[in-house]
Short mmCIF file of C-alpha atoms in Angstrom, two decimals:
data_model
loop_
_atom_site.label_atom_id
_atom_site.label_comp_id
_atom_site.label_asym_id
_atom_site.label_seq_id
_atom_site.Cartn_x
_atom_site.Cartn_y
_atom_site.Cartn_z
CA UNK A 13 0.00 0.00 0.00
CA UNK A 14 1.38 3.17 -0.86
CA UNK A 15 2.30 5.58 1.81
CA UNK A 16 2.95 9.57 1.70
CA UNK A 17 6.00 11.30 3.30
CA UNK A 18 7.30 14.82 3.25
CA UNK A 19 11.34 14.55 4.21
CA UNK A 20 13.28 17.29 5.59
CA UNK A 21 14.45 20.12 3.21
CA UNK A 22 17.51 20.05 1.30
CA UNK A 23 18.74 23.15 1.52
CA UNK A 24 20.18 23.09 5.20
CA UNK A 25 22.19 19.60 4.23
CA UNK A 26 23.37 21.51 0.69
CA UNK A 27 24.48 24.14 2.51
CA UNK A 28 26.77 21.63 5.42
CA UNK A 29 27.25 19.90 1.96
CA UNK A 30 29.06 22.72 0.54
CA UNK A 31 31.07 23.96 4.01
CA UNK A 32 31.99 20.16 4.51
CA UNK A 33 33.86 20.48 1.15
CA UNK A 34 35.16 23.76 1.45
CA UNK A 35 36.67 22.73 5.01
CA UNK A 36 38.17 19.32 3.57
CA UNK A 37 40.09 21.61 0.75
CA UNK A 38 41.38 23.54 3.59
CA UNK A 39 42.54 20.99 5.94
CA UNK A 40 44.30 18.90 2.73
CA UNK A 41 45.85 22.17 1.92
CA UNK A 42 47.15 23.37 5.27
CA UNK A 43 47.20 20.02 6.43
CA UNK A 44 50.44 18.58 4.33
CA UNK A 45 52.20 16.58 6.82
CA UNK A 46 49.90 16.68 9.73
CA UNK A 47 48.33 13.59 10.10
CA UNK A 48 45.29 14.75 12.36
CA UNK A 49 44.27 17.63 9.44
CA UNK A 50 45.18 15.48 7.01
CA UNK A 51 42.37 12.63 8.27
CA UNK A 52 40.42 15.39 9.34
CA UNK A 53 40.16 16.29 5.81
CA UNK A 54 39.17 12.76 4.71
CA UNK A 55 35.91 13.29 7.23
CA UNK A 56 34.95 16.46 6.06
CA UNK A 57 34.86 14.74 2.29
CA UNK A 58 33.23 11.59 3.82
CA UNK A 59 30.47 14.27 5.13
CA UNK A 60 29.98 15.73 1.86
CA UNK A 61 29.71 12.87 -0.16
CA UNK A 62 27.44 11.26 2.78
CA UNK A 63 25.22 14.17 2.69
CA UNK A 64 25.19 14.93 -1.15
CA UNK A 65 24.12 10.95 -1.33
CA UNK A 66 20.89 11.79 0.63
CA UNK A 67 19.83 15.52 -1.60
CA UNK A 68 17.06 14.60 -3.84
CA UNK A 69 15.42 17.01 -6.36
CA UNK A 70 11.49 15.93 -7.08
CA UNK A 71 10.34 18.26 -10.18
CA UNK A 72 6.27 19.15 -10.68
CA UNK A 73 4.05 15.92 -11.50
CA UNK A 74 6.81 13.58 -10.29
CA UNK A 75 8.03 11.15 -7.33
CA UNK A 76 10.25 9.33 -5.84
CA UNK A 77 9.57 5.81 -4.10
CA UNK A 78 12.33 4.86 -1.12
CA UNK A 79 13.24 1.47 -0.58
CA UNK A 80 15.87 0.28 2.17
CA UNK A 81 17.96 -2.69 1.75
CA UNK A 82 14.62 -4.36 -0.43
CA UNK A 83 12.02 -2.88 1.90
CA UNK A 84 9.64 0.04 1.09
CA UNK A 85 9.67 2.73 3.45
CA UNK A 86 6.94 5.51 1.73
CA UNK A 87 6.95 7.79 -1.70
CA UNK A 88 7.44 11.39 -1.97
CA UNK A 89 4.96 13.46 -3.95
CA UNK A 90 6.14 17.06 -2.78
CA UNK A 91 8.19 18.81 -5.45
CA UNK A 92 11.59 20.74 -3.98
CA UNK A 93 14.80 19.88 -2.71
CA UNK A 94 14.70 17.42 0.65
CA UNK A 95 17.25 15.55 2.15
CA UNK A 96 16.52 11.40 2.71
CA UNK A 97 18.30 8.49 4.76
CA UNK A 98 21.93 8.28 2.25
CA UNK A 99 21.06 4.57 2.65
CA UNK A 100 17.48 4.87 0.84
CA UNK A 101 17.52 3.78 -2.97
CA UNK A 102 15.31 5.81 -5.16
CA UNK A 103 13.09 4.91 -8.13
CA UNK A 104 11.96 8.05 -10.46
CA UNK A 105 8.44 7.61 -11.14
CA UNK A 106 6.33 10.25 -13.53
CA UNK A 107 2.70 11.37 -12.40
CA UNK A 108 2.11 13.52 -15.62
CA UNK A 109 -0.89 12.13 -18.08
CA UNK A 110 0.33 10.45 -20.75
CA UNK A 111 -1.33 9.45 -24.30
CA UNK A 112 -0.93 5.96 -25.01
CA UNK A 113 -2.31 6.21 -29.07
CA UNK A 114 -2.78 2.04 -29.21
CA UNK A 115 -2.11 0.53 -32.86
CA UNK A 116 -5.48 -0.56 -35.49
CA UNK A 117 -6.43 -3.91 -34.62
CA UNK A 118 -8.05 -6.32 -36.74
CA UNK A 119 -10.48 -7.93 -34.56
CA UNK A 120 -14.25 -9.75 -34.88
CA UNK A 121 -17.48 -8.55 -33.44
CA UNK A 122 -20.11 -10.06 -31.75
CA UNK A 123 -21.21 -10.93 -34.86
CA UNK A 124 -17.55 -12.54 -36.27
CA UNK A 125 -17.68 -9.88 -38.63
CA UNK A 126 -13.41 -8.74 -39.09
CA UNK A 127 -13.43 -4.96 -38.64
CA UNK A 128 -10.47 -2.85 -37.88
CA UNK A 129 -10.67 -0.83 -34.37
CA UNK A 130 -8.32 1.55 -32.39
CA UNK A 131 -8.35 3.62 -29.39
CA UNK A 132 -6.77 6.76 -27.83
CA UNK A 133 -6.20 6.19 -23.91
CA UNK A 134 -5.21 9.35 -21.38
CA UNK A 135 -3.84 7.55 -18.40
CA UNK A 136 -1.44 8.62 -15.52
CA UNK A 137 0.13 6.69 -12.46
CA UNK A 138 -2.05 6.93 -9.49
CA UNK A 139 -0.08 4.78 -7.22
CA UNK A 140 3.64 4.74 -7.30
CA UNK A 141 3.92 1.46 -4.77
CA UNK A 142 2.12 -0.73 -7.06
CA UNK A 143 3.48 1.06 -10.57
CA UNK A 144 7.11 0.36 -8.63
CA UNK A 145 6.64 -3.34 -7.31
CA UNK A 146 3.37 -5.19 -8.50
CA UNK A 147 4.68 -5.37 -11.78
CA UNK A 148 7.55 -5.65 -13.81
CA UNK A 149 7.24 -3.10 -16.20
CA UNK A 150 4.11 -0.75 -16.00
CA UNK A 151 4.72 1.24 -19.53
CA UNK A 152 4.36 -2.10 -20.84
CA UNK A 153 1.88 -3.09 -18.79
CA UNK A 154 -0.58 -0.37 -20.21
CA UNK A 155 -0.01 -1.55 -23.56
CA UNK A 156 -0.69 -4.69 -23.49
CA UNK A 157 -3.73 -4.60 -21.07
CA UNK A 158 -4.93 -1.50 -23.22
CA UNK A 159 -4.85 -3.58 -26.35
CA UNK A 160 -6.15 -7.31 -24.45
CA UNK A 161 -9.66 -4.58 -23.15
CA UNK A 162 -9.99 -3.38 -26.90
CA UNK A 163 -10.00 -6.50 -28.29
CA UNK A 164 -12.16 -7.51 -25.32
CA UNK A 165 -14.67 -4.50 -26.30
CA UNK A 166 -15.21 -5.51 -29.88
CA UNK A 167 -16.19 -8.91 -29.16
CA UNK A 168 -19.04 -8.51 -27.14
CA UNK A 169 -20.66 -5.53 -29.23
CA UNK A 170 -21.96 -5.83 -32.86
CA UNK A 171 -20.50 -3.56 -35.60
CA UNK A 172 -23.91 -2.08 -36.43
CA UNK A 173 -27.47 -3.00 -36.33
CA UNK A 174 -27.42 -5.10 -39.57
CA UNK A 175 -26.28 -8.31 -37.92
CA UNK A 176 -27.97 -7.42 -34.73
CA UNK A 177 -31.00 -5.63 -35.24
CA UNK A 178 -32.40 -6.00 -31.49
CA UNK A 179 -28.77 -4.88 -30.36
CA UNK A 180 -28.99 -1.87 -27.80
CA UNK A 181 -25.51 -0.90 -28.23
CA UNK A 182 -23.57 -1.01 -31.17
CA UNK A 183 -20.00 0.14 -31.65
CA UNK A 184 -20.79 2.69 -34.11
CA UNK A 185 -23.99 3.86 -32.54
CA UNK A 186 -22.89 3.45 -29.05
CA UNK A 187 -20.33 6.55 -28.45
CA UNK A 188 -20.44 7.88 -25.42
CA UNK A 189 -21.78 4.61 -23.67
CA UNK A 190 -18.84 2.19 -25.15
CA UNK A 191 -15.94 4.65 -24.02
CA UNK A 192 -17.81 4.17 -21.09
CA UNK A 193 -17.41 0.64 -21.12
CA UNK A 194 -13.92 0.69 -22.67
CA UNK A 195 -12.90 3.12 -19.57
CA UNK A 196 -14.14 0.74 -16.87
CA UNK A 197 -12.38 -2.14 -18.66
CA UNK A 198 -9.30 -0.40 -18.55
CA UNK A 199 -9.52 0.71 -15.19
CA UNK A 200 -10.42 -2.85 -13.91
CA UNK A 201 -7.20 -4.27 -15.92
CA UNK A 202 -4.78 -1.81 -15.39
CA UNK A 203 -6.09 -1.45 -11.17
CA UNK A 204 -2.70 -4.22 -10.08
CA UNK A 205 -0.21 -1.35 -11.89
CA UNK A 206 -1.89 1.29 -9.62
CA UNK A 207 -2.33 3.08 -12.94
CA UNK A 208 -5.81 5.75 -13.32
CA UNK A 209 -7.64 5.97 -16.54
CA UNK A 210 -8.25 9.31 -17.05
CA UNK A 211 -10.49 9.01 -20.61
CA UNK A 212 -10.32 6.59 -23.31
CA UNK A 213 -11.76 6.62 -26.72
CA UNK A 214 -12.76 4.99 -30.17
CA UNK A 215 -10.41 6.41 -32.55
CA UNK A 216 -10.72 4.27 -35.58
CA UNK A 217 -13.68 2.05 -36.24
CA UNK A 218 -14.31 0.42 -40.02
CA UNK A 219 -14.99 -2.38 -41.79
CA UNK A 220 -11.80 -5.07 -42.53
CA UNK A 221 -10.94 -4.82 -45.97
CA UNK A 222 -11.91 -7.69 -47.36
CA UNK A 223 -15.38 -7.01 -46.68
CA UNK A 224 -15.48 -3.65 -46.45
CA UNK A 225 -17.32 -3.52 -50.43
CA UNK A 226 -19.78 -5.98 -49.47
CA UNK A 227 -20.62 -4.15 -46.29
CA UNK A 228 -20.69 -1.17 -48.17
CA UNK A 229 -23.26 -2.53 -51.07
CA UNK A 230 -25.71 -4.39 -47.86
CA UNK A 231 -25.74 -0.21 -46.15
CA UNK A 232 -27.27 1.02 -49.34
CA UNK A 233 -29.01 -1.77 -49.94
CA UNK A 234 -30.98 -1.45 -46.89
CA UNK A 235 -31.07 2.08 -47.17
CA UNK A 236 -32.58 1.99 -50.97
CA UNK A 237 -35.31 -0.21 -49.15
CA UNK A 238 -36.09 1.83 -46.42
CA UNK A 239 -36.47 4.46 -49.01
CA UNK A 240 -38.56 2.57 -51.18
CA UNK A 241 -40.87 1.46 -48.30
CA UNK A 242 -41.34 5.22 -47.24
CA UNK A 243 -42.62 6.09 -50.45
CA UNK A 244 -44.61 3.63 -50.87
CA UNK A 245 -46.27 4.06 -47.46
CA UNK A 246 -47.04 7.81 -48.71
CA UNK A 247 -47.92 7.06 -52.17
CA UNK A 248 -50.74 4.95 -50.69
CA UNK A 249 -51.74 7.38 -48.36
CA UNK A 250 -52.18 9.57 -51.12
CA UNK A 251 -53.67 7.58 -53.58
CA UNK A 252 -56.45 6.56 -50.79
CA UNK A 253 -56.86 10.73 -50.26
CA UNK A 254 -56.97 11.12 -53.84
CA UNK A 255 -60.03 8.40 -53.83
CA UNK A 256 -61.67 9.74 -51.11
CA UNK A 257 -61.92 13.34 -52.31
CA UNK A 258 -63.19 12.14 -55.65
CA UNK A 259 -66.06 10.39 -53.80
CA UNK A 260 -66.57 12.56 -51.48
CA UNK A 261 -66.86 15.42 -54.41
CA UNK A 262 -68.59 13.28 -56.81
CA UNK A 263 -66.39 14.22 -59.15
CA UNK A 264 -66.12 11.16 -61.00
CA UNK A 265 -68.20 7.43 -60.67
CA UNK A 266 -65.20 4.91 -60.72
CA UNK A 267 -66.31 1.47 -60.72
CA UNK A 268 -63.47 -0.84 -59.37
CA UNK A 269 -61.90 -1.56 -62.06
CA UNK A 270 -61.49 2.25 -62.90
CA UNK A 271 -60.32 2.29 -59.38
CA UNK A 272 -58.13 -0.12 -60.16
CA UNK A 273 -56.83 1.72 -63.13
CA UNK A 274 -56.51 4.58 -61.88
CA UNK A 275 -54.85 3.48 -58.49
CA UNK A 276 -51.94 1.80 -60.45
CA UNK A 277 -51.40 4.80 -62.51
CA UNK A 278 -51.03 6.71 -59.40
CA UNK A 279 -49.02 4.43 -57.81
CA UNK A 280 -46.38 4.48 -61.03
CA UNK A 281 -46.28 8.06 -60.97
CA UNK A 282 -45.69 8.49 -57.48
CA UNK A 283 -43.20 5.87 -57.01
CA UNK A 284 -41.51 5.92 -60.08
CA UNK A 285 -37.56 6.65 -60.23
CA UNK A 286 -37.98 9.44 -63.14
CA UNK A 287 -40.75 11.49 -64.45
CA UNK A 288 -43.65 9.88 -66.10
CA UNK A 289 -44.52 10.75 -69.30
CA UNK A 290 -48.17 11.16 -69.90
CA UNK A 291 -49.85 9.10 -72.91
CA UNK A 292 -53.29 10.51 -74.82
CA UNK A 293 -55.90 7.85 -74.28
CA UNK A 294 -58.22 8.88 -77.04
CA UNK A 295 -60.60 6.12 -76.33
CA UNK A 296 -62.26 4.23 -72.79
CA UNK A 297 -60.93 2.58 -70.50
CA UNK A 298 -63.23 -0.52 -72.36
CA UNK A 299 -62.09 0.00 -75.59
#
């Protein structure tokens, strides 16, 4: 479990630092052939170099985790110059948000459909005791976890609704909710590392190649017939208006099969792809 200390500050020990050195010149310098100045001396050096040993300088959105002889002692989050045990080992660790821009994946849906998916991930260490020791390396650790929760995402959702038409969530439909579900994935994974998911995202999202032309031809295929079936539904509506007024009007008696007639004349003119061109009918219907 991570723990949070604030050492002493550095500048009192830079500053012994620096007289420790300047009185070890001295005493080597007025010291030649006097043993006691001359091992004097070797202290004041051993002082420096023991003190310089324990100066540590922590820069913004960084820390430092201490470990003693293979045991953790705590991590430092302050920024500034502080002075530690000279014993302590140090591990530079970086708290600053980093993009992790994870490669196009070939991967199947829900569906087994091959499509070709990639994400963007913000993510920054959140705690430096598990980034340090619960795994080896936790750079890599983001990758690979990032890419094993992407793959993971695709195969439970359906590309669109034309394999899964009673789908609620679709990977191109679904925005906001699957990031949501992509960024609780992640966070779940990458929990061990001590790492924090700060947003992911879709960032690519097609169709493989090989079957990106037939999935291409099936979209306007179904959207030709959704087309087709809203103009029919109003071409009958208006054909049954057009019927109604006449009767109501008394316009014109139609028996059914001038109904008839007339219905699928209507019903060519409305739905038809270009403009109809009228023909004279010099005779009757009958004739």
């Amino acid at each position: 479990m991570e723990k949070l200390v604030k050492p002493m500050s550095g500048f009192l020990a830079l500053l012994l630092a620096i007289l420790s050195f300047a009185a070890g010149i001295i005493l080597f310098i007025y010291g030649a052939g006097q043993v006691l100045l001359v091992i004097g001396g070797f202290i004041c050096m051993i002082i420096f170099i023991f003190l310089m040993k324990g100066l540590m300088v922590i820069s913004p959105n960084h820390s430092r985790v201490l470990n003693f002889f293979g045991k953790y002692i705590a991590s430092v989050k302050d920024n500034g110059l502080f002075f530690v045990n000279p014993l302590y080992s140090t591990q530079r660790i970086s708290l600053r948000l980093n993009n992790l821009q994870g490669q196009i994946l070939k991967v199947n849906d829900k569906m087994g459909n091959p499509i070709e998916i990639g994400a963007v991930i913000v993510w920054q260490v959140g705690d430096t005791y598990k980034a340090a020791y619960e795994v080896q390396d936790y750079e890599g650790y983001v990758k690979i976890q990032s890419e094993a929760a992407v793959r993971m995402l695709t195969g439970s959702f359906a590309y669109d609704n034309l394999e899964d038409e009673h789908a609620s969530i679709t990977l191109r439909e679904g925005g906001h909710q699957v990031n949501e579900i992509l960024e609780k994935e992640l966070s779940d994974r990458l929990a061990p590392a001590g790492i924090k998911i700060i947003e992911a995202r879709i960032s690519h999202l097609a169709y493989a190649s090989e079957i990106a032309g037939a999935m291409l031809q099936r979209q306007q295929a179904t959207a030709i017939v959704a087309a087709r079936a809203k103009i029919v539904e109003g071409a009958v509506g208006m054909v049954e208006m057009a019927l109604q007024r006449l009767s109501e009007r008394n316009v014109v008696e139609l028996d059914d099969e001038r109904k008839a007639a007339m219905v699928s004349n209507l019903m060519v003119v409305l739905c038809g792809e270009k403009a109809a061109s009228p023909v004279v009918n010099a005779g009757t219907l009958y004739q």
